[in-house]
Amino acid sequence: MDYRRIKRILFVNVFINCIFISLQNKEEVLLDMVESGGELGWLTWPDEDGWEIGQQAVNGSLLYNYFICNVEAREQDNWLRTTFIQRPPTATRVFVEMRFVVRDCNSFGADSLTCKETFNLHASEADADIGTSFRKGQFRKVATIAPDEVSSIGDMRINVETRVVENLARKGFYLAFQDIGACVAVYSVKVYYKMCPATVKSLAGFPETVAGGENQALREVAGACVENAESEEQPRIYCTMDGEWVVPVGQCQCRRGYEAVGSACQECKPGFFKAIVSSEACEPCPKNTQPSGPGALSCPCQEGFFRALEDPLTAACSGLPSPPRNLMATTAQIAVGKLQLSWSPPLDTGGRTDITYSVVCERCDGSACQPCGEKVRYEPSSTDLKGASVAVSELEPHLNYTFTVEARSGVSCLSSHRATSTINTALHYTDPPKVTGMHLVDNSPTSLSLSWSVSRRAKPIATRYELMYRKKEKDEERRSEKVTTYTVLVLEKNSVHISDLTPSTVYLFKVQALGPEGHPGSHSVEQEFSTLPEGNTAVILGAVLGGAAMLFIVAVVLLLRKRRRNTHTRQGPEDAYFSSPEQLKPLKTYVDPHTYEDPNMAVLKFASEIHPSHITKQKVIGAGEFGEVFRGILKIPGRKEAAVAIKTLKPGYTEKQRQDFLSEASIMGQFSHPNIIHLEGVVTKFKHAMIITEYMENGALDRYLKDHDGEMSSFQLVGMLRGIAAGMKYLSDMSYVHRDLAARNILVNSNLECKVSDFGLSRVLEDEPEGTYTTSGGKIPIRWTAPEAIAYRKFTSASDVWSFGIVMWEVMAFGERPYWDMSNHEVMKAINEAFRLPAPMDCPSAVYQLMLQCWQQDRSKRPRFQDIVSLLDKLLKSPDSLKTIADFDPRVSIRLPSTSGSDGSPFRTVTEWLESIKMSQYSDNFSMAGIVSMEQVLQMKSEDIRNIGVRLPGHLKRIAYSILGLKDQTSTLSVFAV
Ligand code: AMP
């Protein structure tokens, strides 16, 4: 059988429905057998009986194929080699798609024992076309190609198989089809590689890219932003083996003035703008802007409108605010030199919400104006005010001030136009009118009615009067030697009725007007008016006054009584509100802050205001009556930094407590003496009120002495007393009665200078820790207080002298408690029975004598502070005078337990005994010396005590005296009778 003929028959009419799938644009074809037509020029080996080329007409066009069908012969080895296929260097991986028909071996019957149904695909690389030279050995096998389906005669089943030839490295290659005895016809061979096509993704362009090979599944490709787009990082993308783009990285965005349209960036249209690089679209121009041209980055503001630096370009342009309205200056009620400026917000805010205000102050003297400078204070501040008001303080009276308030917004700095409102104002402190003639309206044995006039017309409501009166002394010239008392009344009217006076007595009156802010004017001349002798009341009243006059007086009396209840709760009319020891001397007189209707005025008058920012609190050093006391630093610009004590007012105080707290400053502020604690100032204008005084490093005197028991000489102690006496002399010269002079109220500085402190007004009555309630309702520090002050509250400088005597005793006894643990009642009883404290141990006799003088029952016999200072000065000038020691009774010099155990039984141990005399620091000295029993103690002499190591003379004496006392077991507590 001629199989060649069969072959022809076989493959004739093969072309049928052969559909060539159109090439995808991502495939780059290197070789296409169909396209080449008859010009294939493929090489066959062997020349004879090998692959043959066939031809077939399909639908009018000729199709070529290679076929072979040597099924009956053994050991077939027929090669069909393509032409040289060149490839681009990136195409290392090519696809070979084959369309072929394989004849079923069974259709050849018994003749086809050697028949095969597969063929092999081979490839061989080369850098150049080697023409017709063909060597099998140069080929490597790529695959065995088996048909999915074999065909029998008349039945043409076309197989399509694609194989990959990889890792191509040379410039080109050949493919070869090896037949080993099959009946096969190859109709089409197409060789191609895959490409990721050039693309634009997310505004980035990527070039056409050959798909990766097997060892490079994803090929990274760098791209570039399209025109007018930019990106922070270079855009990248990956090309898969299948020629698909995946995972673009790095986004390109259209430039300012451009927006994305499709895959390009286009200029913004007129009337639109884009200010930033973004993927957003252009925005229409905002309000109050001029229309923009194409490709605008922003839209410029219309004339008269502005954009603040921090405003985004997308925001509307805003106008300037209009000036503040209704600017007003209100004089604050309580504060002198202070006014409140307030205004209404501008009508037109220019479309903005960031309106602030600033205030400029000018002071005008006549027509010349100058900036007020730093002196004027603003609360909360003068610039950047969010609210529509500001408090201005530290203004001077009578000056004209011009305040200009400007409304500002974020765009104000962009224009020279100012939105201001101005107000002229002056603080008119009306000088109080001068009081001229004072005359008697009426008198009776116990009352006087007076009235007076003023030099010029004063507003009756705004003017108040301060009236002072006292009894005229019989011996008026010698008055300076005594303490004279005044009664002070603050009145709303220019007339007064005073009752409860002594008949047939001459009274001296002086009056001064007070300005609306509490500023006093000058005093009138002192004038005398007398009460009538007793028994004349009815006659005089009947004769002089009609019913209407009676009513008037009753009204005045009621008014006065009410006023006196308000202002003078502490004393009767005879008591000292302020006393003047020497009217002739031009001495300053202490002014009771309670005579001020508004105590805040007194603080303003006597204490300077400190800004809290100048104060630094460092540490709590004590607990005052109103709050903690701190040590701190005061740093006022232009002044040296100073250590200060800061008294604070605890939160939750009432207005009354605040006033009481600050009243101490009103008092202290009136004093200036090296032995009186110095007031630096107050903080009253802020929430936390404070009193700032000089800092006293060694704290309270009683504590200091206890801590330095026995360590100071009599000379040093007397030096301290001299300082306290000098301070008290100053106070009494100013007619100030302290009422609570005690070592606990004396402060000691680092130079051991003593200063009198504690000028609280309320404490004597209410909060005195040592105080005891008296029948009259007050609370009095019994141990320190003179009997007449306890009995009928006669507080005078003479009662302060008594207290000074007690302070002397405290000092000389190193802070011992006066009268030890006797009760207040026992103390009062003992004093009334003429007993007095005994001399402290080691106290110079002259000092003890002075104490006893201070404790004279008759207050007029007590020395004055002036005398005390002179005497102490004398003692200090001749220290020998301190050598004579007062008689000392060991039984009473140390507290009772020092002579026996607390229950009255003898001490059991040395330690117990030492503790009782507060000398336990020497316990070790005793035990080391082998003194372990009280029997041994009783045998000790002064040298023995020194020998065991007690060196301080005070301690030596204390121990020696205690031993003396222990030996005298007959002791009972008694105080010295004088
Ligand atoms: P006072 O409220 O005045 O009784 O003060 C309470 C305590 O604070 C006093 O006992 C002192 O220990 C301490 N203290 C008060 N003022 C000062 C000061 N100026 N210097 C040092 N310590 C002070």
mmCIF file of C-alpha atoms in Angstrom, residues 56-221:
data_model
loop_
_atom_site.group_PDB
_atom_site.id
_atom_site.type_symbol
_atom_site.label_atom_id
_atom_site.label_comp_id
_atom_site.label_asym_id
_atom_site.label_seq_id
_atom_site.Cartn_x
_atom_site.Cartn_y
_atom_site.Cartn_z
ATOM 1 C CA GLN A 56 -4.488 22.898 0.226
ATOM 2 C CA ALA A 57 -7.031 25.398 -1.001
ATOM 3 C CA VAL A 58 -9.452 26.537 1.645
ATOM 4 C CA ASN A 59 -12.057 29.158 0.898
ATOM 5 C CA GLY A 60 -10.091 30.264 -2.100
ATOM 6 C CA SER A 61 -6.761 30.658 -0.375
ATOM 7 C CA LEU A 62 -3.904 28.230 -0.252
ATOM 8 C CA LEU A 63 -2.878 26.704 3.027
ATOM 9 C CA TYR A 64 0.332 24.841 3.547
ATOM 10 C CA ASN A 65 1.177 22.010 5.890
ATOM 11 C CA TYR A 66 4.010 19.652 6.691
ATOM 12 C CA PHE A 67 3.168 16.052 6.893
ATOM 13 C CA ILE A 68 4.740 12.628 7.299
ATOM 14 C CA CYS A 69 3.272 9.136 7.540
ATOM 15 C CA ASN A 70 6.077 6.524 7.591
ATOM 16 C CA VAL A 71 4.140 4.153 9.769
ATOM 17 C CA GLU A 72 5.203 0.963 8.159
ATOM 18 C CA ALA A 73 8.956 1.474 8.488
ATOM 19 C CA ARG A 74 10.965 0.960 11.666
ATOM 20 C CA GLU A 75 13.262 3.452 13.431
ATOM 21 C CA GLN A 76 11.998 6.585 11.973
ATOM 22 C CA ASP A 77 13.864 9.782 12.803
ATOM 23 C CA ASN A 78 12.604 12.587 10.620
ATOM 24 C CA TRP A 79 13.293 16.250 11.516
ATOM 25 C CA LEU A 80 11.528 19.352 10.402
ATOM 26 C CA ARG A 81 13.440 22.518 11.417
ATOM 27 C CA THR A 82 12.056 26.087 11.333
ATOM 28 C CA THR A 83 13.975 29.045 10.025
ATOM 29 C CA PHE A 84 16.060 31.078 12.516
ATOM 30 C CA ILE A 85 13.724 32.872 14.886
ATOM 31 C CA GLN A 86 15.163 36.096 16.259
ATOM 32 C CA ARG A 87 13.908 37.385 19.547
ATOM 33 C CA PRO A 88 14.227 40.662 21.480
ATOM 34 C CA PRO A 89 16.526 40.341 24.507
ATOM 35 C CA THR A 90 13.631 40.725 26.992
ATOM 36 C CA ALA A 91 11.641 37.908 25.432
ATOM 37 C CA THR A 92 13.305 35.051 27.272
ATOM 38 C CA ARG A 93 10.165 32.993 27.341
ATOM 39 C CA VAL A 94 8.273 32.158 24.177
ATOM 40 C CA PHE A 95 5.143 30.230 23.486
ATOM 41 C CA VAL A 96 4.887 27.668 20.698
ATOM 42 C CA GLU A 97 1.328 26.971 19.571
ATOM 43 C CA MET A 98 0.902 23.985 17.264
ATOM 44 C CA ARG A 99 -2.140 22.836 15.285
ATOM 45 C CA PHE A 100 -1.868 19.367 13.954
ATOM 46 C CA VAL A 101 -3.705 16.184 13.061
ATOM 47 C CA VAL A 102 -2.510 12.691 14.081
ATOM 48 C CA ARG A 103 -3.806 9.591 12.380
ATOM 49 C CA ASP A 104 -5.059 6.756 14.552
ATOM 50 C CA CYS A 105 -2.525 3.832 14.319
ATOM 51 C CA ASN A 106 -5.365 1.327 14.490
ATOM 52 C CA SER A 107 -6.609 2.514 11.127
ATOM 53 C CA PHE A 108 -3.506 1.035 9.555
ATOM 54 C CA GLY A 109 -4.288 -2.491 10.658
ATOM 55 C CA ALA A 110 -1.581 -5.132 10.936
ATOM 56 C CA ASP A 111 0.791 -3.185 8.649
ATOM 57 C CA SER A 112 1.421 -0.577 11.180
ATOM 58 C CA LEU A 113 3.169 -2.378 13.978
ATOM 59 C CA THR A 114 5.714 0.390 14.267
ATOM 60 C CA CYS A 115 3.090 3.155 14.071
ATOM 61 C CA LYS A 116 3.409 6.033 16.635
ATOM 62 C CA GLU A 117 0.915 8.694 17.611
ATOM 63 C CA THR A 118 3.301 11.358 19.032
ATOM 64 C CA PHE A 119 6.114 13.567 17.862
ATOM 65 C CA ASN A 120 8.775 15.612 19.705
ATOM 66 C CA LEU A 121 9.389 19.344 19.897
ATOM 67 C CA HIS A 122 13.046 20.444 20.113
ATOM 68 C CA ALA A 123 14.790 23.822 20.352
ATOM 69 C CA SER A 124 18.323 24.985 19.674
ATOM 70 C CA GLU A 125 19.687 28.466 20.450
ATOM 71 C CA ALA A 126 22.124 30.392 18.285
ATOM 72 C CA ASP A 127 23.373 33.954 17.977
ATOM 73 C CA ALA A 128 23.088 33.936 14.193
ATOM 74 C CA ASP A 129 21.344 32.105 11.421
ATOM 75 C CA ILE A 130 23.388 29.022 10.653
ATOM 76 C CA GLY A 131 21.610 28.415 7.364
ATOM 77 C CA THR A 132 21.210 24.830 6.233
ATOM 78 C CA SER A 133 23.801 23.294 8.513
ATOM 79 C CA PHE A 134 21.749 21.049 10.725
ATOM 80 C CA ARG A 135 22.949 18.972 13.611
ATOM 81 C CA LYS A 136 20.539 17.018 15.716
ATOM 82 C CA GLY A 137 22.901 17.114 18.681
ATOM 83 C CA GLN A 138 22.503 20.880 19.029
ATOM 84 C CA PHE A 139 18.808 20.513 19.893
ATOM 85 C CA ARG A 140 17.360 19.998 23.321
ATOM 86 C CA LYS A 141 14.034 18.363 23.669
ATOM 87 C CA VAL A 142 11.272 20.657 24.820
ATOM 88 C CA ALA A 143 8.332 18.254 24.933
ATOM 89 C CA THR A 144 6.714 15.164 23.500
ATOM 90 C CA ILE A 145 3.591 16.302 21.713
ATOM 91 C CA ALA A 146 0.694 13.913 21.973
ATOM 92 C CA PRO A 147 -2.685 14.569 20.346
ATOM 93 C CA ASP A 148 -5.746 14.903 22.487
ATOM 94 C CA GLU A 149 -7.542 13.144 19.744
ATOM 95 C CA VAL A 150 -6.438 10.942 16.874
ATOM 96 C CA SER A 151 -8.299 10.873 13.577
ATOM 97 C CA SER A 152 -9.430 8.045 11.332
ATOM 98 C CA ILE A 153 -9.991 8.384 7.625
ATOM 99 C CA GLY A 154 -12.458 11.069 6.745
ATOM 100 C CA ASP A 155 -12.492 12.304 10.284
ATOM 101 C CA MET A 156 -10.182 15.266 10.862
ATOM 102 C CA ARG A 157 -9.600 16.191 14.457
ATOM 103 C CA ILE A 158 -7.289 19.127 14.851
ATOM 104 C CA ASN A 159 -5.261 19.281 18.033
ATOM 105 C CA VAL A 160 -3.992 22.549 19.420
ATOM 106 C CA GLU A 161 -1.079 22.296 21.815
ATOM 107 C CA THR A 162 0.989 25.175 23.253
ATOM 108 C CA ARG A 163 4.364 24.674 24.845
ATOM 109 C CA VAL A 164 6.703 27.197 26.509
ATOM 110 C CA VAL A 165 10.360 27.461 25.622
ATOM 111 C CA GLU A 166 12.085 29.174 28.492
ATOM 112 C CA ASN A 167 15.339 30.649 29.605
ATOM 113 C CA LEU A 168 16.311 31.767 26.175
ATOM 114 C CA ALA A 169 19.569 33.573 26.348
ATOM 115 C CA ARG A 170 20.971 33.927 22.851
ATOM 116 C CA LYS A 171 19.869 36.185 20.055
ATOM 117 C CA GLY A 172 17.677 33.615 18.362
ATOM 118 C CA PHE A 173 16.684 29.997 18.158
ATOM 119 C CA TYR A 174 15.421 27.187 15.909
ATOM 120 C CA LEU A 175 12.546 24.866 16.646
ATOM 121 C CA ALA A 176 12.454 21.333 15.289
ATOM 122 C CA PHE A 177 9.673 18.714 15.084
ATOM 123 C CA GLN A 178 10.986 15.145 15.292
ATOM 124 C CA ASP A 179 8.842 12.418 13.902
ATOM 125 C CA ILE A 180 9.522 8.896 15.186
ATOM 126 C CA GLY A 181 7.006 6.999 12.996
ATOM 127 C CA ALA A 182 3.643 8.758 13.333
ATOM 128 C CA CYS A 183 1.197 9.805 10.709
ATOM 129 C CA VAL A 184 0.993 13.491 11.397
ATOM 130 C CA ALA A 185 0.314 16.714 9.592
ATOM 131 C CA VAL A 186 1.300 20.104 11.091
ATOM 132 C CA TYR A 187 -0.926 22.889 9.860
ATOM 133 C CA SER A 188 0.167 25.780 11.935
ATOM 134 C CA VAL A 189 3.047 26.754 14.177
ATOM 135 C CA LYS A 190 2.959 30.115 15.842
ATOM 136 C CA VAL A 191 5.799 31.362 18.047
ATOM 137 C CA TYR A 192 5.126 34.407 20.242
ATOM 138 C CA TYR A 193 5.928 36.065 23.544
ATOM 139 C CA LYS A 194 3.600 37.936 25.864
ATOM 140 C CA MET A 195 3.648 41.673 26.562
ATOM 141 C CA CYS A 196 2.078 44.000 29.139
ATOM 142 C CA PRO A 197 0.934 46.741 26.792
ATOM 143 C CA ALA A 198 1.907 50.400 27.334
ATOM 144 C CA THR A 199 -0.667 51.821 29.670
ATOM 145 C CA VAL A 200 -1.714 54.856 31.798
ATOM 146 C CA LYS A 201 -2.939 53.968 35.196
ATOM 147 C CA SER A 202 -3.747 56.506 37.993
ATOM 148 C CA LEU A 203 -2.291 59.338 35.945
ATOM 149 C CA ALA A 204 1.014 57.448 35.489
ATOM 150 C CA GLY A 205 2.213 56.116 32.153
ATOM 151 C CA PHE A 206 3.979 52.728 31.926
ATOM 152 C CA PRO A 207 5.836 51.447 28.817
ATOM 153 C CA GLU A 208 5.036 48.254 26.976
ATOM 154 C CA THR A 209 6.807 45.471 28.827
ATOM 155 C CA VAL A 210 7.669 41.868 27.992
ATOM 156 C CA ALA A 211 6.047 39.548 30.492
ATOM 157 C CA GLY A 212 8.455 37.940 32.922
ATOM 158 C CA GLY A 213 9.990 34.516 32.619
ATOM 159 C CA GLU A 214 9.497 31.616 34.966
ATOM 160 C CA ASN A 215 12.005 32.961 37.497
ATOM 161 C CA GLN A 216 10.497 36.418 37.311
ATOM 162 C CA ALA A 217 6.791 35.972 37.734
ATOM 163 C CA LEU A 218 6.234 39.708 38.330
ATOM 164 C CA ARG A 219 8.351 42.212 36.488
ATOM 165 C CA GLU A 220 8.563 45.610 38.263
ATOM 166 C CA VAL A 221 8.181 48.511 35.888
#
